[in-house]
């Protein structure tokens, strides 16, 4: 991945986090953490990976985030100076729960 895309990914992550914390009025978004951003090379799409504090509310929160993506994209356009703001799509980041599962397996093996 080139340096320009990496910088844009980082800017998008920072600004979307700020928008969710300060601009969006929905209380479900207060406990959302942006973990990664993957922007296409032509800057038309951005996959934003999130985690949620309450695991049982992840589906509801993802639906709400994807529904609010046009508002978030509009706010992002005001904050980031690039020609085209990518279309945002939110995904749940499974890597943290996967890492916890691996840690648990390792702990069980060490106990034996």
Short mmCIF file of C-alpha atoms in Angstrom, two decimals:
data_model
loop_
_atom_site.label_atom_id
_atom_site.label_comp_id
_atom_site.label_asym_id
_atom_site.label_seq_id
_atom_site.Cartn_x
_atom_site.Cartn_y
_atom_site.Cartn_z
CA UNK A 1 0.00 0.00 0.00
CA UNK A 2 1.38 3.41 -0.83
CA UNK A 3 2.07 6.14 1.68
CA UNK A 4 -0.69 8.44 0.40
CA UNK A 5 -3.39 5.81 0.98
CA UNK A 6 -1.99 5.04 4.44
CA UNK A 7 -2.14 8.74 5.39
CA UNK A 8 -5.70 9.02 4.09
CA UNK A 9 -6.69 5.88 6.02
CA UNK A 10 -5.25 7.38 9.20
CA UNK A 11 -7.02 10.73 8.63
CA UNK A 12 -10.33 8.98 7.98
CA UNK A 13 -9.98 6.89 11.15
CA UNK A 14 -9.22 9.96 13.27
CA UNK A 15 -11.96 12.13 11.86
CA UNK A 16 -14.66 9.44 11.89
CA UNK A 17 -13.83 8.79 15.54
CA UNK A 18 -14.21 12.49 16.33
CA UNK A 19 -17.45 12.71 14.37
CA UNK A 20 -18.93 9.73 16.22
CA UNK A 21 -17.93 11.15 19.60
CA UNK A 22 -18.85 14.80 19.07
CA UNK A 23 -21.26 15.28 16.18
CA UNK A 24 -23.59 12.27 16.05
CA UNK A 25 -26.37 12.38 18.63
CA UNK A 26 -27.04 8.62 18.69
CA UNK A 27 -25.96 7.16 22.04
CA UNK A 28 -25.11 3.79 20.45
CA UNK A 29 -22.08 5.37 18.80
CA UNK A 30 -20.48 6.55 22.03
CA UNK A 31 -19.00 3.08 22.69
CA UNK A 32 -17.75 2.40 19.17
CA UNK A 33 -14.01 2.15 18.52
CA UNK A 34 -12.55 2.57 15.04
CA UNK A 35 -9.84 -0.08 14.68
CA UNK A 36 -8.86 0.13 11.01
CA UNK A 37 -9.65 1.72 7.68
CA UNK A 38 -9.01 0.24 4.25
CA UNK A 39 -9.46 2.68 1.38
CA UNK A 40 -9.46 1.58 -2.25
CA UNK A 41 -6.67 2.90 -4.48
CA UNK A 42 -9.05 5.13 -6.44
CA UNK A 43 -10.51 6.55 -3.18
CA UNK A 44 -14.04 5.52 -4.10
CA UNK A 45 -14.67 3.17 -1.16
CA UNK A 46 -13.48 2.94 2.43
CA UNK A 47 -14.05 -0.07 4.66
CA UNK A 48 -14.06 1.07 8.27
CA UNK A 49 -13.60 -1.63 10.88
CA UNK A 50 -15.14 -1.06 14.30
CA UNK A 51 -15.54 -2.78 17.65
CA UNK A 52 -18.38 -2.29 20.09
CA UNK A 53 -18.14 -2.32 23.86
CA UNK A 54 -21.31 -4.38 24.26
CA UNK A 55 -21.00 -7.48 22.06
CA UNK A 56 -24.76 -8.16 22.00
CA UNK A 57 -25.46 -4.77 20.39
CA UNK A 58 -23.00 -5.12 17.52
CA UNK A 59 -25.57 -5.93 14.80
CA UNK A 60 -27.82 -3.05 15.77
CA UNK A 61 -24.87 -0.66 15.97
CA UNK A 62 -23.50 -1.74 12.58
CA UNK A 63 -26.88 -1.20 10.93
CA UNK A 64 -27.12 2.27 12.50
CA UNK A 65 -23.56 3.16 11.44
CA UNK A 66 -24.17 2.11 7.85
CA UNK A 67 -27.43 4.05 7.84
CA UNK A 68 -25.63 7.17 9.13
CA UNK A 69 -22.72 6.76 6.70
CA UNK A 70 -23.94 9.52 4.37
CA UNK A 71 -24.06 12.03 7.26
CA UNK A 72 -20.61 10.91 8.45
CA UNK A 73 -19.29 11.20 4.88
CA UNK A 74 -20.64 14.75 4.63
CA UNK A 75 -18.97 15.73 7.88
CA UNK A 76 -15.78 14.06 6.69
CA UNK A 77 -15.85 16.18 3.52
CA UNK A 78 -15.78 19.33 5.67
CA UNK A 79 -12.73 18.11 7.62
CA UNK A 80 -10.48 16.35 5.09
CA UNK A 81 -9.12 18.17 2.08
CA UNK A 82 -9.19 15.54 -0.67
CA UNK A 83 -10.97 15.71 -4.00
CA UNK A 84 -13.28 12.71 -3.53
CA UNK A 85 -14.48 11.50 -0.16
CA UNK A 86 -14.86 7.72 -0.36
CA UNK A 87 -18.15 5.96 0.20
CA UNK A 88 -18.08 4.58 3.75
CA UNK A 89 -19.00 1.04 4.72
CA UNK A 90 -18.71 -0.17 8.31
CA UNK A 91 -17.70 -3.70 9.30
CA UNK A 92 -17.28 -5.39 12.65
CA UNK A 93 -13.63 -6.16 13.42
CA UNK A 94 -13.41 -9.82 14.38
CA UNK A 95 -9.65 -9.74 15.04
CA UNK A 96 -9.94 -8.74 18.71
CA UNK A 97 -12.38 -11.53 19.57
CA UNK A 98 -10.23 -13.94 17.55
CA UNK A 99 -7.15 -12.87 19.51
CA UNK A 100 -8.98 -13.40 22.81
CA UNK A 101 -9.99 -16.88 21.65
CA UNK A 102 -6.37 -17.74 20.79
CA UNK A 103 -5.21 -16.41 24.19
CA UNK A 104 -7.76 -18.59 25.95
CA UNK A 105 -6.60 -21.67 24.02
CA UNK A 106 -2.96 -20.94 24.87
CA UNK A 107 -3.83 -20.49 28.56
CA UNK A 108 -5.70 -23.82 28.57
CA UNK A 109 -2.72 -25.57 26.97
CA UNK A 110 -0.32 -24.06 29.52
CA UNK A 111 -2.50 -25.29 32.40
CA UNK A 112 -2.21 -28.89 31.18
#
